[in-house]
Every structure is written in structure tokens, then in C-alpha cells.
XYZ file of C-alpha atoms in Angstrom:
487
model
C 0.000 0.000 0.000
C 1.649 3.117 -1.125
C 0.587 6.120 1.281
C 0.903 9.601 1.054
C 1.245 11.332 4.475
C 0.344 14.870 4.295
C 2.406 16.913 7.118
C 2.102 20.376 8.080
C 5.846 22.352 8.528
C 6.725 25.468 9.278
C 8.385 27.480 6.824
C 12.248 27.834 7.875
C 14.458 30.836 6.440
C 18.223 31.093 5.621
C 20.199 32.672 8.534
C 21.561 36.186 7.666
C 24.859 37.110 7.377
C 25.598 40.242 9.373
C 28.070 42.754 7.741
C 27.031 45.672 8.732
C 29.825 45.484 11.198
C 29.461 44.697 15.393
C 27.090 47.739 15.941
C 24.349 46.660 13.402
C 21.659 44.769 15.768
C 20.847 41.448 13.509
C 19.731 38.962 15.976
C 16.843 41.451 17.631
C 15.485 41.769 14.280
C 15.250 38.530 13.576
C 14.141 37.283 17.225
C 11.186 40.126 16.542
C 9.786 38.722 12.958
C 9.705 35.841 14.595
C 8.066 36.740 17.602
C 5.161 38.500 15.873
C 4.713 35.631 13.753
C 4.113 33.070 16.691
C 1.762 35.695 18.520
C -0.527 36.134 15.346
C -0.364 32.453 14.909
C -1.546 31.809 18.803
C -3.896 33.998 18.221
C -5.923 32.987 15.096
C -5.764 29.232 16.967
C -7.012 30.588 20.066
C -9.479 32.182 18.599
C -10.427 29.011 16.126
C -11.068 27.228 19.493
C -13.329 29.573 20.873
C -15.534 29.811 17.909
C -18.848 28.045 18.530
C -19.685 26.043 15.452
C -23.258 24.900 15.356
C -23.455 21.826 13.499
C -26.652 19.661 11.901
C -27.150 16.853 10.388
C -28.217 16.471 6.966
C -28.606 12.480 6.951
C -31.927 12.064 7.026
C -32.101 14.327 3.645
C -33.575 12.358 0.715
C -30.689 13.352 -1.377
C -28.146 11.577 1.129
C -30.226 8.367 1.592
C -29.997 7.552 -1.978
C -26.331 7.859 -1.309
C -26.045 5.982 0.951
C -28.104 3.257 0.124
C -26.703 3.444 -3.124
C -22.898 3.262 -2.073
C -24.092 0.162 0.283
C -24.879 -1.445 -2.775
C -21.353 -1.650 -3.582
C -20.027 -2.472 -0.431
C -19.561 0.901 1.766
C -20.871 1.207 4.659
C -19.959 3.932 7.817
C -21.279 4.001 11.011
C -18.600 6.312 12.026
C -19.635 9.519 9.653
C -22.670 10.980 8.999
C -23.279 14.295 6.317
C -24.155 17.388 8.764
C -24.190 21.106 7.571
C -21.780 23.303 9.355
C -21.699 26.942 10.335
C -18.485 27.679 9.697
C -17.898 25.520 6.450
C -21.482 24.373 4.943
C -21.263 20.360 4.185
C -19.122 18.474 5.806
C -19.158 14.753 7.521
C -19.337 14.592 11.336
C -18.143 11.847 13.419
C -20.901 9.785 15.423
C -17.533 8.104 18.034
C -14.043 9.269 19.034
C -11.435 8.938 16.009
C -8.321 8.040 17.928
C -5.002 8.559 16.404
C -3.947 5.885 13.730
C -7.453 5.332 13.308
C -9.095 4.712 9.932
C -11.715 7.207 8.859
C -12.779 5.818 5.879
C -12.404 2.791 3.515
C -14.115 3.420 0.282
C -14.239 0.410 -1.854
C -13.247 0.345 -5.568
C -16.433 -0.172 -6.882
C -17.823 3.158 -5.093
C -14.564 5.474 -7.454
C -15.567 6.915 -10.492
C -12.137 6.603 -12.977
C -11.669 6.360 -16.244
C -12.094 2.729 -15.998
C -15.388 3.297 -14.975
C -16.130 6.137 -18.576
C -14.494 2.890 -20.354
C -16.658 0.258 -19.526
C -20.097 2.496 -19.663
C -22.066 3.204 -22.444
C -19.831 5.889 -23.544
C -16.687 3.841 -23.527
C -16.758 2.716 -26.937
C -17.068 5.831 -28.250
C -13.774 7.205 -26.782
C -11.932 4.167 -27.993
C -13.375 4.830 -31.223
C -11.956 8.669 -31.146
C -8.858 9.968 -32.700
C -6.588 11.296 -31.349
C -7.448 10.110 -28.048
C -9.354 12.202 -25.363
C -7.614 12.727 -22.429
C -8.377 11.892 -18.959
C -9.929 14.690 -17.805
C -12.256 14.985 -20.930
C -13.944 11.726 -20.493
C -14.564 11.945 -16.889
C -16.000 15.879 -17.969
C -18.282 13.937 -20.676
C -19.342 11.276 -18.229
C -20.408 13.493 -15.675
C -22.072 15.484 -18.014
C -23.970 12.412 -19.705
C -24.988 10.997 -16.269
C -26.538 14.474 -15.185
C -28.513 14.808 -18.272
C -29.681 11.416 -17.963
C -31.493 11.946 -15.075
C -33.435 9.173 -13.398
C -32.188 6.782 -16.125
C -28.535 7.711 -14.787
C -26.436 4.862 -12.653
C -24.485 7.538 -10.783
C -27.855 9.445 -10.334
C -27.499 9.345 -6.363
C -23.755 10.703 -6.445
C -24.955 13.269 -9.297
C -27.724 14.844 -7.115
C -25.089 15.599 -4.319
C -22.700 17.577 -6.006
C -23.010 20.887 -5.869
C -25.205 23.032 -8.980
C -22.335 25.669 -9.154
C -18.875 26.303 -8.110
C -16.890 29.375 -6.559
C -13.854 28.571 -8.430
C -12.767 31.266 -10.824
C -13.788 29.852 -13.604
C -17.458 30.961 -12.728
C -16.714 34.548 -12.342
C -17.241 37.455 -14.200
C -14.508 40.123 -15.404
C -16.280 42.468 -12.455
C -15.395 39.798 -9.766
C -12.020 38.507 -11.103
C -11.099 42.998 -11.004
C -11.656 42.020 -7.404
C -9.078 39.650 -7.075
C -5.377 40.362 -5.957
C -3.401 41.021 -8.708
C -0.968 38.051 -8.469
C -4.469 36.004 -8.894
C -6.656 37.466 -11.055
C -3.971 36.847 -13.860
C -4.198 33.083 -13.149
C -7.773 33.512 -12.462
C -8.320 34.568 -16.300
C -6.014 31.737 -17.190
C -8.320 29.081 -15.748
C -11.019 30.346 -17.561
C -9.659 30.278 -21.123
C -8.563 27.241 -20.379
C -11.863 25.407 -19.689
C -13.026 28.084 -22.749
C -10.412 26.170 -24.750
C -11.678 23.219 -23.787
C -15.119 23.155 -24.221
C -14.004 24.919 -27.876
C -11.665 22.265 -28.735
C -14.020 19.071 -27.553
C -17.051 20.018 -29.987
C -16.068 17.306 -33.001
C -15.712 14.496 -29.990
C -19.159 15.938 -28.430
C -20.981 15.560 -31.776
C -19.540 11.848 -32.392
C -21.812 11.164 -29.341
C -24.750 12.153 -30.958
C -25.910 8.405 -30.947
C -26.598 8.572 -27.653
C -29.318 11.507 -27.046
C -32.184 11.725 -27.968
C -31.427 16.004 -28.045
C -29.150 17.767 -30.221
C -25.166 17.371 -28.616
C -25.078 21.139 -28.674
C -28.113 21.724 -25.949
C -25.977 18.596 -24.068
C -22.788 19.567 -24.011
C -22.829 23.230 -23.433
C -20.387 25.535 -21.917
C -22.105 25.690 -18.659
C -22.546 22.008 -18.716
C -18.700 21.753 -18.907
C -17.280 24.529 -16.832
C -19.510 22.475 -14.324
C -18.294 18.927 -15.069
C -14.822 20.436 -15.072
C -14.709 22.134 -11.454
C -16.498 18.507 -10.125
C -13.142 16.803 -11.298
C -10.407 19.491 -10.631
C -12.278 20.195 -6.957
C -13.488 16.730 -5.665
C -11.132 13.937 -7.146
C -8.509 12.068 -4.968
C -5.141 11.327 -5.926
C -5.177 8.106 -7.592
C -2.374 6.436 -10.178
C -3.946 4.468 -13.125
C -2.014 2.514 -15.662
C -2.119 4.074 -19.155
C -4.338 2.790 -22.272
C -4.597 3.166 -25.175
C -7.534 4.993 -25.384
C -6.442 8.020 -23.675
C -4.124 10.444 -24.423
C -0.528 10.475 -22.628
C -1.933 13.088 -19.818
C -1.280 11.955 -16.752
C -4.324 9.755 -15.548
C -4.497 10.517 -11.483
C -8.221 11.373 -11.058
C -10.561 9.136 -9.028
C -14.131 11.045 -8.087
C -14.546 9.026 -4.522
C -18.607 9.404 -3.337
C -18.834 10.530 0.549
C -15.254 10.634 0.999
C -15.234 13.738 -0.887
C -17.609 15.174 1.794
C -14.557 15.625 4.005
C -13.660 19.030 4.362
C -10.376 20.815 4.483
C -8.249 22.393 7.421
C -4.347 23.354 7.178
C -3.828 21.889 10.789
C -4.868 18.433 10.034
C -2.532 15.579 9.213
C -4.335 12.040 7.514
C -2.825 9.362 5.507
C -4.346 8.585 2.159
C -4.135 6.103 -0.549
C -5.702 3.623 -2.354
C -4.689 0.099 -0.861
C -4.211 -2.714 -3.581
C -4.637 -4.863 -0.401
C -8.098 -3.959 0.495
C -8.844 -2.652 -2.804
C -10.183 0.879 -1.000
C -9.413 3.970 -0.958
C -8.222 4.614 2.683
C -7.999 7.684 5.010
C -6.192 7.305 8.082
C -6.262 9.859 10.960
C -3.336 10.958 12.796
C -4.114 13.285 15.319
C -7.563 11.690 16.143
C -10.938 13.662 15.809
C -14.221 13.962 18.949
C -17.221 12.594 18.987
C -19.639 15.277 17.144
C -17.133 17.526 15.904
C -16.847 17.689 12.185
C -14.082 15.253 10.857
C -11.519 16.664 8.669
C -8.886 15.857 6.016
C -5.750 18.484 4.666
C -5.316 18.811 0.881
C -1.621 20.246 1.107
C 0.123 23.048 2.345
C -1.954 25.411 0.202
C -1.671 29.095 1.180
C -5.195 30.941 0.382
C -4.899 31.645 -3.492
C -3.833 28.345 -4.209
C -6.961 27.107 -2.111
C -9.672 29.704 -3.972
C -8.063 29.496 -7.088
C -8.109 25.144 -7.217
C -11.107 24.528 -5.037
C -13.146 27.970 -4.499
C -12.761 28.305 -0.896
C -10.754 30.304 1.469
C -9.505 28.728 4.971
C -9.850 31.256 7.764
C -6.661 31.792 9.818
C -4.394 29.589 7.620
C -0.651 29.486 8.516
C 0.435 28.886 4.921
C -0.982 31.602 3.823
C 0.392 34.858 2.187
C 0.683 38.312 0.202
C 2.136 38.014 -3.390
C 4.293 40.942 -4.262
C 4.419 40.681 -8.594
C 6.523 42.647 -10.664
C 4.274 45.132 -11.685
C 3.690 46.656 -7.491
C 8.119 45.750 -6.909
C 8.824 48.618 -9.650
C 5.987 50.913 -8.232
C 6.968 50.886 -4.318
C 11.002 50.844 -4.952
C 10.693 54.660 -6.664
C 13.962 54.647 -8.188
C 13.736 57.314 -10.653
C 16.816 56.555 -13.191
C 14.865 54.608 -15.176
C 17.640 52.752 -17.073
C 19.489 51.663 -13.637
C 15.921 50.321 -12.444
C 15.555 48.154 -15.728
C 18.965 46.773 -15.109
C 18.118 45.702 -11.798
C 15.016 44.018 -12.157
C 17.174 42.249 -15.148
C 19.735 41.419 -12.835
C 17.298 40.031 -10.564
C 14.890 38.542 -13.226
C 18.246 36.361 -14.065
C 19.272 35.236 -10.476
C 15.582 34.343 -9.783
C 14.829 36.687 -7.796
C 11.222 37.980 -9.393
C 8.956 35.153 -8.580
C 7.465 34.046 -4.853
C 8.114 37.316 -2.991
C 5.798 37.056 -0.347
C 4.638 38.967 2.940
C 3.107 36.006 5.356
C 2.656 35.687 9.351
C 6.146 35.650 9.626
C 6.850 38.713 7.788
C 8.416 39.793 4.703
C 10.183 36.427 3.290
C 13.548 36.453 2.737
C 13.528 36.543 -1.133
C 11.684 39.632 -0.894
C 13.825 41.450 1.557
C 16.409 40.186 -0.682
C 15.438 41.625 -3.210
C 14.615 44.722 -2.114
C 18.023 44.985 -0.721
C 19.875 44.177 -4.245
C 16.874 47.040 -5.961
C 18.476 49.512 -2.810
C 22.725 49.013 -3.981
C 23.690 52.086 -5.325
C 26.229 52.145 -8.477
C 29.538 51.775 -6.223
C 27.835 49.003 -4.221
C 27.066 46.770 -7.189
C 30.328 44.031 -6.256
C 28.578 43.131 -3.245
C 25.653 41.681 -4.933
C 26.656 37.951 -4.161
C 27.027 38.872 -0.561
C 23.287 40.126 -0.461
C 22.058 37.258 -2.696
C 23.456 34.816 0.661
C 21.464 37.259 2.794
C 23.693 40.340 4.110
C 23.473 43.713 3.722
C 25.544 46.475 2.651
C 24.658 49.293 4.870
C 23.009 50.897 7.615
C 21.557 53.392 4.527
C 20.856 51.013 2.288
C 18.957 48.865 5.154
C 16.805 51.216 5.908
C 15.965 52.345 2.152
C 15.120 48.265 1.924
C 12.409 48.274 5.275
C 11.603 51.586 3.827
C 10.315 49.776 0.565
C 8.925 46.988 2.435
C 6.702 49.025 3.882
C 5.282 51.132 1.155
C 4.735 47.546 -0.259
C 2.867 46.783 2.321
C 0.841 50.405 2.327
C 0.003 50.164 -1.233
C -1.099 46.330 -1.175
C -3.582 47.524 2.036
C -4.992 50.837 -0.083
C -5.600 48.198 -2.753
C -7.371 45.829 -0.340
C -9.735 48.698 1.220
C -10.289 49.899 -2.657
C -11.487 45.862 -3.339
C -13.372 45.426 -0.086
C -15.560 48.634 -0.602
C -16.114 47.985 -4.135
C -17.335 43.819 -3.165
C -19.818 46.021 -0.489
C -21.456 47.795 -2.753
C -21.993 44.695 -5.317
C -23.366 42.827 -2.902
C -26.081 45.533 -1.987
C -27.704 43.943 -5.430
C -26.502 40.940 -6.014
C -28.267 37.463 -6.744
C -27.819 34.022 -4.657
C -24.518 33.098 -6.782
C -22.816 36.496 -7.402
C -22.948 37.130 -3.434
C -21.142 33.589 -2.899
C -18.555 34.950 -5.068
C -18.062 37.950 -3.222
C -18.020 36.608 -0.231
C -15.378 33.985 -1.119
C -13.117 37.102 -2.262
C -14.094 39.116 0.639
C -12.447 36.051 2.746
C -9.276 36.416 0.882
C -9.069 40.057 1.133
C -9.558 40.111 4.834
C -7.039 37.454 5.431
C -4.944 39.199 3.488
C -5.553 42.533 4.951
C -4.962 40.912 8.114
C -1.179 39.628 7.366
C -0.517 42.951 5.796
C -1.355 44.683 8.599
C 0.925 42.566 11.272
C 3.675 43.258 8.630
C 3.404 46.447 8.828
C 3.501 46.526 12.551
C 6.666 44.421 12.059
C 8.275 46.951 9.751
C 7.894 49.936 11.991
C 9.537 47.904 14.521
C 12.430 47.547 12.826
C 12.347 51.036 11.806
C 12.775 51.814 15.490
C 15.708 49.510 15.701
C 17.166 50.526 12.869
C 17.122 54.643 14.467
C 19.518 54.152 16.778
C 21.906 52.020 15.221
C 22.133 54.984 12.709
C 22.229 57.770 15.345
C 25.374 55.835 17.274
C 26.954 55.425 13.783
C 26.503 59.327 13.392
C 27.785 60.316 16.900
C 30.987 57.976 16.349
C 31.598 59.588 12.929
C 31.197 63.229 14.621
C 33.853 62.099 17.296
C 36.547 61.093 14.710
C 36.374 64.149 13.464
């Protein structure tokens, strides 16, 4: 049984190097970022633990007895969870006993996973082994889903159909007003994802129409866009991790997905570490708990180490008070807060630092400005004559008492231009939601979440920075006085 074990670690950062000379106070600094970080951290846990979530149970819902009945059919069956709706996170499964450590949560047999094995051998297998070039992966479990939900009563995966949700609050649902709201760092990848499923639904047509056969209704009312960009977030939100060997009939894309009924119920949170795999012993697909779970509290599962973006932009939610996540600092916001006027020396630094790497994953977080950032702000701060000592700053030391301050300086215009923008996007999502329908006002709400967390982390950076401003005074006044006595 090959398992995955998902762990939760802390981020750890290079030590700096300290030539600033015996005066400059490095370790304070440090010892402070670090500080904050665990006191914001306490905090949002503390306060995680004293929220009262109100929890009830959705089992006795038609929709979930079908399921259930359905998946004990093919040889599920849980006494331990039930379905229950959540305050704090809508559906989720809630544990009816104590989940000790070790313990396994659930065993879903192979029989209950929809895979591409399953597309092959239905109705609409033939089809794709007919079709050249071959679909890939993705596309046939897209075409299945779609099939089964248009099938209605007649469908075999009818019971797991009528659980999934009607719409998503992945990106690829929103609009150009609500992906304006976005963080900039997003709302580029945002657009991506939804040219891509665009693409996809635009590129599929000819294998859509050689399906014809099978409806009774013209392909083109079947397999719409909507129909797609639905079928499309079920798959890239809901699967499990799952290796399958190749065939023939599908293209070379890697084939990982496996859509797993109930299991997929289970919620995430960033503090939670599970084992999970498919076991070629028991022919299930197994979740093991590690920390252990109460009796009626909701039972949980972590999908990685996914800071917030990663989380709204691959599954549409945002996870309140997560440790991994942080504030993207792009290109485009670097140039604007680092005001160096000579426009040809600032082209040849972000060149410089385009070339050593140092352009992508700058990042403000609960720890405070990362180390790439401040990095880079100190190679942006080097002045003409300083330029030789760009591999010491690349290992993480400075220059100068100056040319340190110019860098926390920059740091925190960063971080007072990414909190105007913030206010500007959380004032503009209050006034659309004033008139906004059911689904729009999910939307906004989901980016509201990110903005606030956001807003929150930029804020305790800022607090951060102006300590270090403080530290940096008199380490600059000394400096001065001992200058003025040598004289």
C-alpha cells in the first residue's frame, strides 16, 4: 500500500549574514519577525477554538439516503460519519464516536470510485476508444459526468450526481467584475483558468458531436459551456489522488483522477494531518487519521500546504486563519513601491534580478516579509559603487546601515500600497453585494475572505516593519555620533 502522508511544517528561512559590522543589531530583528509571527499564529488558533460552530445533520435528507443506500450497494458502509451542515464551512461529515489517532476514517471500496475505468466500460466507452486522437483523462470523466446528469433518473451515478453541488466558486465561474476584485498576483491566473476550460469546451465540440448516438437532443443543448465549466470544477475540486495505468484509449496526460462518493464530503483544514491512498490490499481507498478527531465535531482531512490563493483558485474556498498563507508581491507593485527614478538603472536591476531568480514568490506572510523579498529589495536599494557586493546580499547580508533602511523603507510602502488596494477591493465587493443574486454574493463573499485574510497579514507586517524602523534609528544615530567624534 503506497501512502501519502500529508504533514504540516513550518516554513524555515536562511540565517543572515551580518556585515554591517558589530554595531548593526541582527539577531533582535530577527528574534522580533519571529516573535510576531508566533503571537498572530496563537492567536488565530485561540481564537479558532473559541468559535462556537453549530453543526446539523443532513442524513436524514432524501438526497443523502440515496447515497447511501446506493454506495451500500457496492459495499460501503460507515457508522462512524454521517453528512451534517456546518456553520463555519457548509457540508461536511461529522463523526458519530471518538477517532483516535492511527485510526481509519474511511475505507471506500473500488467499486464506489468513479475513474476512467469506470467512462471505459459504460455506455460511452466505446465511443472514446473509437476517437482519434485520443481524449484525455480529464475529458472523459468531464463527458461522463455530463452524460450521467442529463440522464437523469435513467442515470447509474444518479445518487452521487444529485449531491454535487449546482455551481462552483472557483474562478472559472466569475465574471470580469469579480475577477477585477481579485489580488493582482491572482486574477492573472484567475483569467487563465477560464480560457482554459473556454479552450476546452471549444476544442471538444467534433468528440461531443460523435456522441450524438446517444441523445435523444441535439449534442449542442448537451454539451454546453455551462454544462462543462460544471463537469470540469467537479473533477479538478473533488477527485482524490489516484495512479492508473495508461491505455490506449487516452491520451498520454497523466491519468491521477478518481471522483470518490462521501469521501469527498470531508472538508479541508491546514492543521490536520491524515494518511491517504488507495490500498491494492483492500482494494479501498483509505484515510487514516493521525491526530484523532471527537465525537460530534466535524471530521476533517488536509489537501496540502496550500496558502489561500492556491486554495480559492483550485477549489473555491478560502480557509480562515491559515498558517500557509500569504501576500504576493508581482513585478508590476516591486517597480511601483522601490521609486527609483533613473529609469535605465531600475531596468537593469530588475534584469539582474529577473536572471538570479529573484522575481517570482516574494511574499509577505505571518512571519513577515520572506527572505527573497527582503532580498530583493536589498539588491533594488545598492547604489552604483555598491554593485560588487551583490553575491554577498544574494546569501542574505546587507551592505549598509543606509541602504537597510531604504530596503524596510520599501517593504513598507509595499505593504501600504497592497492595504490601499485591499480597502479599494473590499468597498467595491460592499457595494456589489447591496444587489446581487444568490450566486454572485457567494462569489463575493469567497473574495471578501481572501481580502480580509490578506488585509490581516498585511497589517501585522506592517507593525513588524515599523519595529524595525525603530531599531534601525539608533543604530544609525550611534553610527553618526561615532563619525562626529573622529572628526
Amino acid at each position: 500500500m503506497n501512502e501519502i502522508i500529508i504533514n504540516i511544517s513550518t516554513r524555515s528561512l536562511p540565517v543572515n549574514t551580518n556585515v554591517y559590522g558589530s554595531d548593526f543589531p541582527s539577531k533582535p530583528i530577527n528574534m522580533t519577525r519571529k516573535q510576531h509571527g508566533r503571537r498572530a499564529r496563537k492567536k488565530r488558533q485561540r481564537e479558532c477554538r473559541e468559535t462556537t460552530v453549530q453543526s446539523v445533520t443532513l442524513s436524514h435528507e432524501p438526497q443523502f439516503v440515496a447515497l447511501r443506500r446506493w454506495l451500500q450497494q457496492r459495499g460501503f458502509s460507515s457508522k462512524l460519519l454521517v453528512p451534517a451542515h456546518f456553520s463555519d464551512t457548509g457540508r461536511g461529515l461529522m463523526t458519530l464516536q471518538p477517532i483516535k489517532a492511527e485510526d481509519l476514517v474511511i475505507s471506500l471500496p473500488e467499486k464506489c470510485l468513479l475513474t476512467t475505468s469506470t467512462v471505459l466500460r459504460s455506455y460511452i466507452g466505446e465511443y472514446i476508444e473509437r476517437w482519434k486522437p485520443p481524449v484525455s483523462p480529464l475529458l472523459a470523466l468531464c463527458a461522463f459526468l455530463i452524460s450521467e446528469r442529463h440522464f437523469g433518473q435513467r442515470a447509474e451515478w444518479k445518487p452521487y450526481i444529485d449531491v454535487l453541488p449546482q455551481k462552483y466558486t472557483c474562478p472559472a465561474y466569475f465574471s470580469d467584475e469579480v475577477i477585477d476584485l481579485l489580488p493582482g498576483s491572482l486574477s492573472g491566473k484567475a483569467l487563465e483558468q477560464r480560457a482554459m476550460v473556454q479552450e476546452l469546451h471549444s476544442s471538444s465540440l467534433d468528440f461531443f458531436s460523435s456522441l450524438q448516438p446517444l441523445f435523444s437532443q441535439p449534442v449542442e443543448s448537451v454539451f454546453t459551456y455551462d454544462a462543462l465549466r460544471w463537469a470540469w470544477c467537479s473533477v479538478n475540486t473533488r477527485t482524490v489522488y489516484m495512479e492508473h495505468q495508461h491505455t490506449p484509449y487516452m491520451s498520454r496526460e497523466r491519468n491521477v483522477y478518481a471522483l470518490a462518493p462521501y469521501l469527498d464530503l470531508l472538508n479541508h483544514c491546514p492543521a490536520i494531518q491524515v494518511k491517504a491512498s488507495f490500498s491494492h490490499v483492500s482494494r479501498c481507498y483509505e484515510i487514516r487519521s493521525i491526530q484523532g478527531c471527537k465525537r460530534f465535531q466535524q471530521a476533517f482531512i488536509c489537501y496540502g500546504p496550500h496558502d489561500n490563493q492556491r486554495l480559492l483558485l483550485e477549489y473555491g474556498f478560502v480557509a480562515p486563519g491559515n498558517p500557509h498563507s500569504v501576500v504576493y508581491v508581482d513585478q508590476v507593485i516591486l517597480q511601483q513601491c522601490a521609486c527609483i527614478k533613473d529609469i535605465n538603472q531600475l531596468a537593469q536591476k530588475l534584469l539582474f534580478l529577473k536572471k538570479n531568480d529573484f522575481l517570482a514568490n516574494l511574499t509577505l506572510s505571518l512571519d513577515g516579509p520572506s527572505w527573497r523579498l527582503m532580498t530583493a529589495l536589498r539588491l533594488l536599494s545598492l547604489k552604483t559603487e555598491q554593485y560588487p557586493f551583490w553575491k554577498s546580499v544574494l546569501l542574505g547580508a546587507g551592505v549598509s546601515h543606509d541602504r537597510e533602511e531604504w530596503s524596510v523603507d520599501a517593504a513598507l510602502r509595499l505593504c501600504h500600497y497592497l492595504m490601499v488596494d485591499n480597502t479599494r477591493a473590499l468597498n467595491k465587493i460592499s457595494q456589489l453585494t447591496e444587489r446581487a443574486d444568490a450566486s454572485l454574493k457567494e462569489q463575493l463573499a469567497v473574495v471578501e475572505c481572501l481580502r480580509r485574510e490578506e488585509q490581516d497579514i498585511l497589517g501585522l507586517n506592517q507593525e513588524m516593519l515599523q519595529g524595525l524602523q525603530k531599531q534601525l534609528l539608533p543604530s544609525r544615530q550611534h553610527a553618526q555620533l561615532r563619525t562626529a567624534c573622529t572628526t
